Amino acid sequence: MRSYRDFHRESIDAPEDFWRREASRIHWETPFDTVLDRSNPPFARWFCGGRTNLCYNAVDRHLATRAQQNALVYVSTETGIESQYTYAELHAEVNRMAAVMRSLGVKRGERVLIYLPMIPEAVFAMLACARLGAIHSVVFGGFAAPSLAARIDDAKPVLIVSADAGARGGRVIDYTPLVDEAMSRAQHAPQKVLLIDRKLAPNRVKASYFVDYEPLREQYSDAQIPCEWLESNEPSYILYTSGTTGKPKGVQRDVGGYAVALAASMEYIFEGRAGDTMFTASDIGWVVGHSYIIYAPLLAGMTTVMYEGTPIRPDGGIWWRLVEQYRINLMFTAPTAIRVLKKQDPALLRAADLSSLRTLFLAGEPLDEPTASWISDALGKPVVDNYWQTETGWPMLAIQRGVEALPQKLGSPGVPVYGYGLTLRDENTGEPCATGEKGVITIDYPLPPGCMQTVWGDDARFVKTYWESVPGHQVYSTFDWGVQDTEGYVTILGRTDDVINVAGHRLGTREIEEAISSHASVAEVAVVGVEDALKGQAALAFVVLRDANAAADPAAAKTLEASIAATVDRNLGAIGRPARVHFVAMLPKTRSGKLLRRAIAALAEGHDPGDLPTIEDASALEQIREAVANRAA
Ligand code: ATP
Ligand code: MG
């Protein structure tokens, strides 16, 4: 086995040698002449002159050896549909979709906006774009019309691909009224919307720009569309960040660097091999979906499982039954899903045969210790936390078990991944932090292959936002806080804008949350800062209890509040003690499981939280509002 330390060192000291070697994992129609062009920092260009195609590498390349192996397994507990596509079948479907898109005028370099639920056609559409050299921009199906319109105007697509409806938790969500409203709001609405009719919405909006996919698919059922060979640095897709911290940024990704980075990550981080089955329970609208539902498993010749539904319908055992049924080897989801499952009967987990499962990967938000311990004990398998962003496309911090199986440390996603010159820096001086000292997580130039090339259509915003926020050094800022220990393990302490200032002390809300969640009665917690006449800001905690009745009467609530405050005093110090602890049944979160801290803070200060298109359950806002009002009364 390699040593992690040497491996990482080589990737930083000799990136050209390192990545030249990794580049042989994919097919190059024309070989590249330069591994890395660093002539125009902070921009980096990888594998210059090389020509390749993501669809070719994900599909066509496997036909010779695994045409009859499943490429895609589709399960919808919303519609009851289960289907499977071999690589040969996937190839045929992608060709049909590509032919239909081409007939509607889609060409190389043009954008196609994909606004679809979790259906196989979403995979076909993304791969068809890749095949044609068109740039896909997948917009999460849960977004409302104004958000969709804003993304249409930014990406200026020549075509939208959508469906009659999505479904979630047994409820049908009509898409056509949303698309119709977005089409009329947008300045740059395309001529056509290709519509996948799932026959879920009987009263879909009829407008002349809707084109039904099915008859066209029939017409082009034998189509063979050649792959466009793209220069490695041409864009493959645009994906907007989830907007937790402001106006979403169109993250633009390349072709060759992305393919190489994902293929390498499959071996070194995920230990996925050709023929394995991977189930990534996320959404195609997020980066985890792009990288680990679609591209990475297919690039590696694996079978990918795509799931439409929630983890608890028909019951909390559904995911584990899928593991048994499809002999799933790797699973990937977000901690929020595990917290949901934790509230279910553990017998549901033990009832399934999980012998095929090797590892569970979790990413997207902090993995708290109780959740991590619960799931790894329950599964008896390694649980690998990994930290990254839409911008990076693949993990920055992880235990890279395919390099060296370093021990896990609870509470830390692990050590810097090869390729990333990850450094914690002082926010004021930009100098590297000492061990144990809190700093901003930054990446030295250049970003490795697969990361964002720029903000779509706005190079200046890319430079200004990401590369000019750390004083004195041109380094990429993640806008996350962390702390690194003597062995290189990094712990994430929250986002740089989640800092509150209490009587002159700067505190990360995440640190206070960690302290509170170590209290035995606490299931979940969000801490926000609100204005305080005396101290500048004060911390407010919103706590979901394990047992909702524990704070049912005011006396019990008071006792609990005191014991939670005492826990913070013990773990963090009295300075972090929240001014108030409110008990609520649920916290407002995005569909992807991220806490909407800014919305909570707005409500706590009596402001309107604004438009929250990605909120999972809007009634959570009402609870915050009530909790604050009751205590004030
Ligand atoms: P926006 O950038 O628009 O505000 P966002 O940052 O929520 O949106 P993503 O790119 O999906 O959108 O999320 C990346 C962020 O999620 C990271 O910067 C970090 O704050 C958090 N995160 C991801 N993985 C982890 C992890 N394993 N542990 C802790 N935090 C994580
Ligand atoms: Mg972000």
mmCIF file of N, CA and C in Angstrom, residues 376-445:
data_model
loop_
_atom_site.group_PDB
_atom_site.id
_atom_site.type_symbol
_atom_site.label_atom_id
_atom_site.label_comp_id
_atom_site.label_asym_id
_atom_site.label_seq_id
_atom_site.Cartn_x
_atom_site.Cartn_y
_atom_site.Cartn_z
ATOM 1 N N SER A 376 -22.476 3.879 11.941
ATOM 2 C CA SER A 376 -21.402 2.894 11.728
ATOM 3 C C SER A 376 -21.600 1.681 12.640
ATOM 4 N N ASP A 377 -22.142 1.890 13.851
ATOM 5 C CA ASP A 377 -22.468 0.734 14.697
ATOM 6 C C ASP A 377 -23.587 -0.088 14.073
ATOM 7 N N ALA A 378 -24.619 0.601 13.595
ATOM 8 C CA ALA A 378 -25.774 -0.115 13.054
ATOM 9 C C ALA A 378 -25.400 -0.924 11.819
ATOM 10 N N LEU A 379 -24.535 -0.366 10.962
ATOM 11 C CA LEU A 379 -24.181 -1.059 9.721
ATOM 12 C C LEU A 379 -23.043 -2.059 9.917
ATOM 13 N N GLY A 380 -22.157 -1.741 10.857
ATOM 14 C CA GLY A 380 -20.947 -2.552 11.001
ATOM 15 C C GLY A 380 -20.025 -2.389 9.794
ATOM 16 N N LYS A 381 -20.108 -1.237 9.118
ATOM 17 C CA LYS A 381 -19.265 -0.979 7.935
ATOM 18 C C LYS A 381 -18.609 0.390 8.129
ATOM 19 N N PRO A 382 -17.504 0.618 7.416
ATOM 20 C CA PRO A 382 -16.899 1.946 7.505
ATOM 21 C C PRO A 382 -17.838 3.028 6.974
ATOM 22 N N VAL A 383 -17.863 4.146 7.691
ATOM 23 C CA VAL A 383 -18.628 5.309 7.261
ATOM 24 C C VAL A 383 -17.617 6.409 6.985
ATOM 25 N N VAL A 384 -17.565 6.869 5.740
ATOM 26 C CA VAL A 384 -16.533 7.829 5.348
ATOM 27 C C VAL A 384 -17.153 9.198 5.073
ATOM 28 N N ASP A 385 -16.872 10.121 5.969
ATOM 29 C CA ASP A 385 -17.289 11.507 5.802
ATOM 30 C C ASP A 385 -16.358 12.121 4.756
ATOM 31 N N ASN A 386 -16.879 12.961 3.885
ATOM 32 C CA ASN A 386 -15.985 13.668 2.965
ATOM 33 C C ASN A 386 -16.530 15.049 2.716
ATOM 34 N N TYR A 387 -15.575 15.977 2.590
ATOM 35 C CA TYR A 387 -15.914 17.395 2.536
ATOM 36 C C TYR A 387 -15.568 17.974 1.179
ATOM 37 N N TRP A 388 -16.535 18.607 0.547
ATOM 38 C CA TRP A 388 -16.283 19.306 -0.716
ATOM 39 C C TRP A 388 -17.406 20.274 -1.018
ATOM 40 N N GLN A 389 -17.372 20.849 -2.211
ATOM 41 C CA GLN A 389 -18.327 21.880 -2.596
ATOM 42 C C GLN A 389 -18.719 21.702 -4.057
ATOM 43 N N THR A 390 -19.811 22.351 -4.417
ATOM 44 C CA THR A 390 -20.206 22.378 -5.828
ATOM 45 C C THR A 390 -19.005 22.799 -6.674
ATOM 46 N N GLU A 391 -18.265 23.765 -6.162
ATOM 47 C CA GLU A 391 -17.145 24.333 -6.900
ATOM 48 C C GLU A 391 -16.056 23.300 -7.205
ATOM 49 N N THR A 392 -15.805 22.392 -6.279
ATOM 50 C CA THR A 392 -14.673 21.476 -6.480
ATOM 51 C C THR A 392 -15.062 20.221 -7.257
ATOM 52 N N GLY A 393 -16.319 19.813 -7.174
ATOM 53 C CA GLY A 393 -16.774 18.688 -7.984
ATOM 54 C C GLY A 393 -16.451 17.315 -7.435
ATOM 55 N N TRP A 394 -15.491 17.245 -6.539
ATOM 56 C CA TRP A 394 -15.094 15.973 -5.923
ATOM 57 C C TRP A 394 -14.393 16.300 -4.607
ATOM 58 N N PRO A 395 -14.241 15.299 -3.724
ATOM 59 C CA PRO A 395 -13.832 15.601 -2.350
ATOM 60 C C PRO A 395 -12.479 16.301 -2.191
ATOM 61 N N MET A 396 -12.456 17.202 -1.180
ATOM 62 C CA MET A 396 -11.225 17.897 -0.790
ATOM 63 C C MET A 396 -10.615 17.296 0.464
ATOM 64 N N LEU A 397 -11.492 16.791 1.342
ATOM 65 C CA LEU A 397 -11.027 16.155 2.574
ATOM 66 C C LEU A 397 -11.721 14.803 2.674
ATOM 67 N N ALA A 398 -10.948 13.779 2.967
ATOM 68 C CA ALA A 398 -11.522 12.450 3.154
ATOM 69 C C ALA A 398 -10.417 11.521 3.639
ATOM 70 N N ILE A 399 -10.829 10.400 4.213
ATOM 71 C CA ILE A 399 -9.896 9.296 4.400
ATOM 72 C C ILE A 399 -9.870 8.580 3.053
ATOM 73 N N GLN A 400 -8.730 8.592 2.388
ATOM 74 C CA GLN A 400 -8.633 8.016 1.048
ATOM 75 C C GLN A 400 -8.232 6.556 1.160
ATOM 76 N N ARG A 401 -9.234 5.719 1.354
ATOM 77 C CA ARG A 401 -8.975 4.317 1.685
ATOM 78 C C ARG A 401 -8.276 3.572 0.554
ATOM 79 N N GLY A 402 -8.454 4.063 -0.679
ATOM 80 C CA GLY A 402 -7.767 3.427 -1.799
ATOM 81 C C GLY A 402 -6.301 3.832 -1.905
ATOM 82 N N VAL A 403 -5.887 4.787 -1.093
ATOM 83 C CA VAL A 403 -4.475 5.176 -1.041
ATOM 84 C C VAL A 403 -3.842 4.540 0.194
ATOM 85 N N GLU A 404 -4.409 4.887 1.350
ATOM 86 C CA GLU A 404 -3.959 4.287 2.606
ATOM 87 C C GLU A 404 -5.112 4.410 3.594
ATOM 88 N N ALA A 405 -5.453 3.301 4.236
ATOM 89 C CA ALA A 405 -6.613 3.305 5.139
ATOM 90 C C ALA A 405 -6.221 3.881 6.497
ATOM 91 N N LEU A 406 -6.036 5.189 6.509
ATOM 92 C CA LEU A 406 -5.731 5.863 7.777
ATOM 93 C C LEU A 406 -6.918 5.701 8.721
ATOM 94 N N PRO A 407 -6.664 5.746 10.027
ATOM 95 C CA PRO A 407 -7.799 5.638 10.954
ATOM 96 C C PRO A 407 -8.730 6.841 10.842
ATOM 97 N N GLN A 408 -9.993 6.615 11.134
ATOM 98 C CA GLN A 408 -10.971 7.706 11.153
ATOM 99 C C GLN A 408 -10.857 8.436 12.479
ATOM 100 N N LYS A 409 -11.175 9.716 12.442
ATOM 101 C CA LYS A 409 -11.357 10.434 13.708
ATOM 102 C C LYS A 409 -12.758 11.014 13.686
ATOM 103 N N LEU A 410 -13.550 10.643 14.654
ATOM 104 C CA LEU A 410 -14.917 11.141 14.686
ATOM 105 C C LEU A 410 -14.918 12.668 14.721
ATOM 106 N N GLY A 411 -15.797 13.251 13.913
ATOM 107 C CA GLY A 411 -15.882 14.706 13.899
ATOM 108 C C GLY A 411 -15.027 15.343 12.824
ATOM 109 N N SER A 412 -14.142 14.574 12.181
ATOM 110 C CA SER A 412 -13.316 15.114 11.105
ATOM 111 C C SER A 412 -13.554 14.338 9.820
ATOM 112 N N PRO A 413 -13.747 15.042 8.696
ATOM 113 C CA PRO A 413 -13.861 14.325 7.417
ATOM 114 C C PRO A 413 -12.527 13.760 6.938
ATOM 115 N N GLY A 414 -11.452 14.027 7.648
ATOM 116 C CA GLY A 414 -10.192 13.391 7.281
ATOM 117 C C GLY A 414 -9.118 14.378 6.885
ATOM 118 N N VAL A 415 -8.255 13.935 5.972
ATOM 119 C CA VAL A 415 -7.058 14.687 5.619
ATOM 120 C C VAL A 415 -7.190 15.209 4.184
ATOM 121 N N PRO A 416 -6.368 16.211 3.799
ATOM 122 C CA PRO A 416 -6.468 16.752 2.443
ATOM 123 C C PRO A 416 -6.313 15.674 1.377
ATOM 124 N N VAL A 417 -7.147 15.754 0.377
ATOM 125 C CA VAL A 417 -7.104 14.798 -0.714
ATOM 126 C C VAL A 417 -5.960 15.193 -1.660
ATOM 127 N N TYR A 418 -5.290 14.186 -2.255
ATOM 128 C CA TYR A 418 -4.251 14.425 -3.273
ATOM 129 C C TYR A 418 -4.765 15.450 -4.283
ATOM 130 N N GLY A 419 -3.875 16.285 -4.739
ATOM 131 C CA GLY A 419 -4.248 17.296 -5.732
ATOM 132 C C GLY A 419 -4.612 18.629 -5.109
ATOM 133 N N TYR A 420 -5.053 18.601 -3.853
ATOM 134 C CA TYR A 420 -5.453 19.840 -3.197
ATOM 135 C C TYR A 420 -4.356 20.333 -2.261
ATOM 136 N N GLY A 421 -3.829 21.501 -2.567
ATOM 137 C CA GLY A 421 -2.882 22.145 -1.660
ATOM 138 C C GLY A 421 -3.688 22.881 -0.612
ATOM 139 N N LEU A 422 -4.284 22.105 0.267
ATOM 140 C CA LEU A 422 -5.235 22.667 1.228
ATOM 141 C C LEU A 422 -4.496 23.222 2.432
ATOM 142 N N THR A 423 -4.733 24.498 2.710
ATOM 143 C CA THR A 423 -4.037 25.177 3.802
ATOM 144 C C THR A 423 -5.023 25.983 4.627
ATOM 145 N N LEU A 424 -4.906 25.895 5.938
ATOM 146 C CA LEU A 424 -5.710 26.756 6.797
ATOM 147 C C LEU A 424 -4.967 28.062 7.005
ATOM 148 N N ARG A 425 -5.680 29.169 6.788
ATOM 149 C CA ARG A 425 -5.012 30.471 6.855
ATOM 150 C C ARG A 425 -5.721 31.438 7.796
ATOM 151 N N ASP A 426 -4.907 32.277 8.383
ATOM 152 C CA ASP A 426 -5.414 33.336 9.241
ATOM 153 C C ASP A 426 -6.228 34.307 8.387
ATOM 154 N N GLU A 427 -7.433 34.627 8.820
ATOM 155 C CA GLU A 427 -8.304 35.465 7.980
ATOM 156 C C GLU A 427 -7.789 36.897 7.853
ATOM 157 N N ASN A 428 -6.964 37.340 8.788
ATOM 158 C CA ASN A 428 -6.480 38.719 8.734
ATOM 159 C C ASN A 428 -5.172 38.863 7.985
ATOM 160 N N THR A 429 -4.257 37.911 8.189
ATOM 161 C CA THR A 429 -2.939 38.034 7.565
ATOM 162 C C THR A 429 -2.802 37.155 6.322
ATOM 163 N N GLY A 430 -3.626 36.122 6.208
ATOM 164 C CA GLY A 430 -3.492 35.199 5.092
ATOM 165 C C GLY A 430 -2.367 34.193 5.289
ATOM 166 N N GLU A 431 -1.653 34.294 6.407
ATOM 167 C CA GLU A 431 -0.551 33.353 6.671
ATOM 168 C C GLU A 431 -1.105 32.004 7.133
ATOM 169 N N PRO A 432 -0.388 30.907 6.820
ATOM 170 C CA PRO A 432 -0.852 29.593 7.284
ATOM 171 C C PRO A 432 -0.986 29.556 8.806
ATOM 172 N N CYS A 433 -2.001 28.868 9.286
ATOM 173 C CA CYS A 433 -2.240 28.756 10.728
ATOM 174 C C CYS A 433 -1.308 27.726 11.343
ATOM 175 N N ALA A 434 -1.073 27.886 12.617
ATOM 176 C CA ALA A 434 -0.372 26.843 13.355
ATOM 177 C C ALA A 434 -1.352 25.698 13.614
ATOM 178 N N THR A 435 -0.783 24.517 13.915
ATOM 179 C CA THR A 435 -1.612 23.374 14.270
ATOM 180 C C THR A 435 -2.563 23.769 15.405
ATOM 181 N N GLY A 436 -3.820 23.363 15.264
ATOM 182 C CA GLY A 436 -4.771 23.630 16.335
ATOM 183 C C GLY A 436 -5.357 25.026 16.309
ATOM 184 N N GLU A 437 -4.884 25.848 15.368
ATOM 185 C CA GLU A 437 -5.387 27.215 15.287
ATOM 186 C C GLU A 437 -6.462 27.283 14.198
ATOM 187 N N LYS A 438 -7.546 27.975 14.536
ATOM 188 C CA LYS A 438 -8.665 28.039 13.611
ATOM 189 C C LYS A 438 -8.380 28.968 12.436
ATOM 190 N N GLY A 439 -8.737 28.533 11.227
ATOM 191 C CA GLY A 439 -8.512 29.381 10.068
ATOM 192 C C GLY A 439 -9.473 29.088 8.931
ATOM 193 N N VAL A 440 -9.331 29.897 7.882
ATOM 194 C CA VAL A 440 -10.149 29.691 6.682
ATOM 195 C C VAL A 440 -9.517 28.575 5.859
ATOM 196 N N ILE A 441 -10.328 27.671 5.373
ATOM 197 C CA ILE A 441 -9.801 26.597 4.535
ATOM 198 C C ILE A 441 -9.592 27.148 3.130
ATOM 199 N N THR A 442 -8.345 27.089 2.669
ATOM 200 C CA THR A 442 -8.021 27.619 1.343
ATOM 201 C C THR A 442 -7.300 26.546 0.535
ATOM 202 N N ILE A 443 -7.282 26.767 -0.776
ATOM 203 C CA ILE A 443 -6.532 25.882 -1.666
ATOM 204 C C ILE A 443 -5.528 26.736 -2.413
ATOM 205 N N ASP A 444 -4.279 26.300 -2.413
ATOM 206 C CA ASP A 444 -3.253 27.019 -3.164
ATOM 207 C C ASP A 444 -3.491 26.818 -4.662
ATOM 208 N N TYR A 445 -3.035 27.784 -5.439
ATOM 209 C CA TYR A 445 -3.090 27.662 -6.885
ATOM 210 C C TYR A 445 -2.141 26.560 -7.335
#
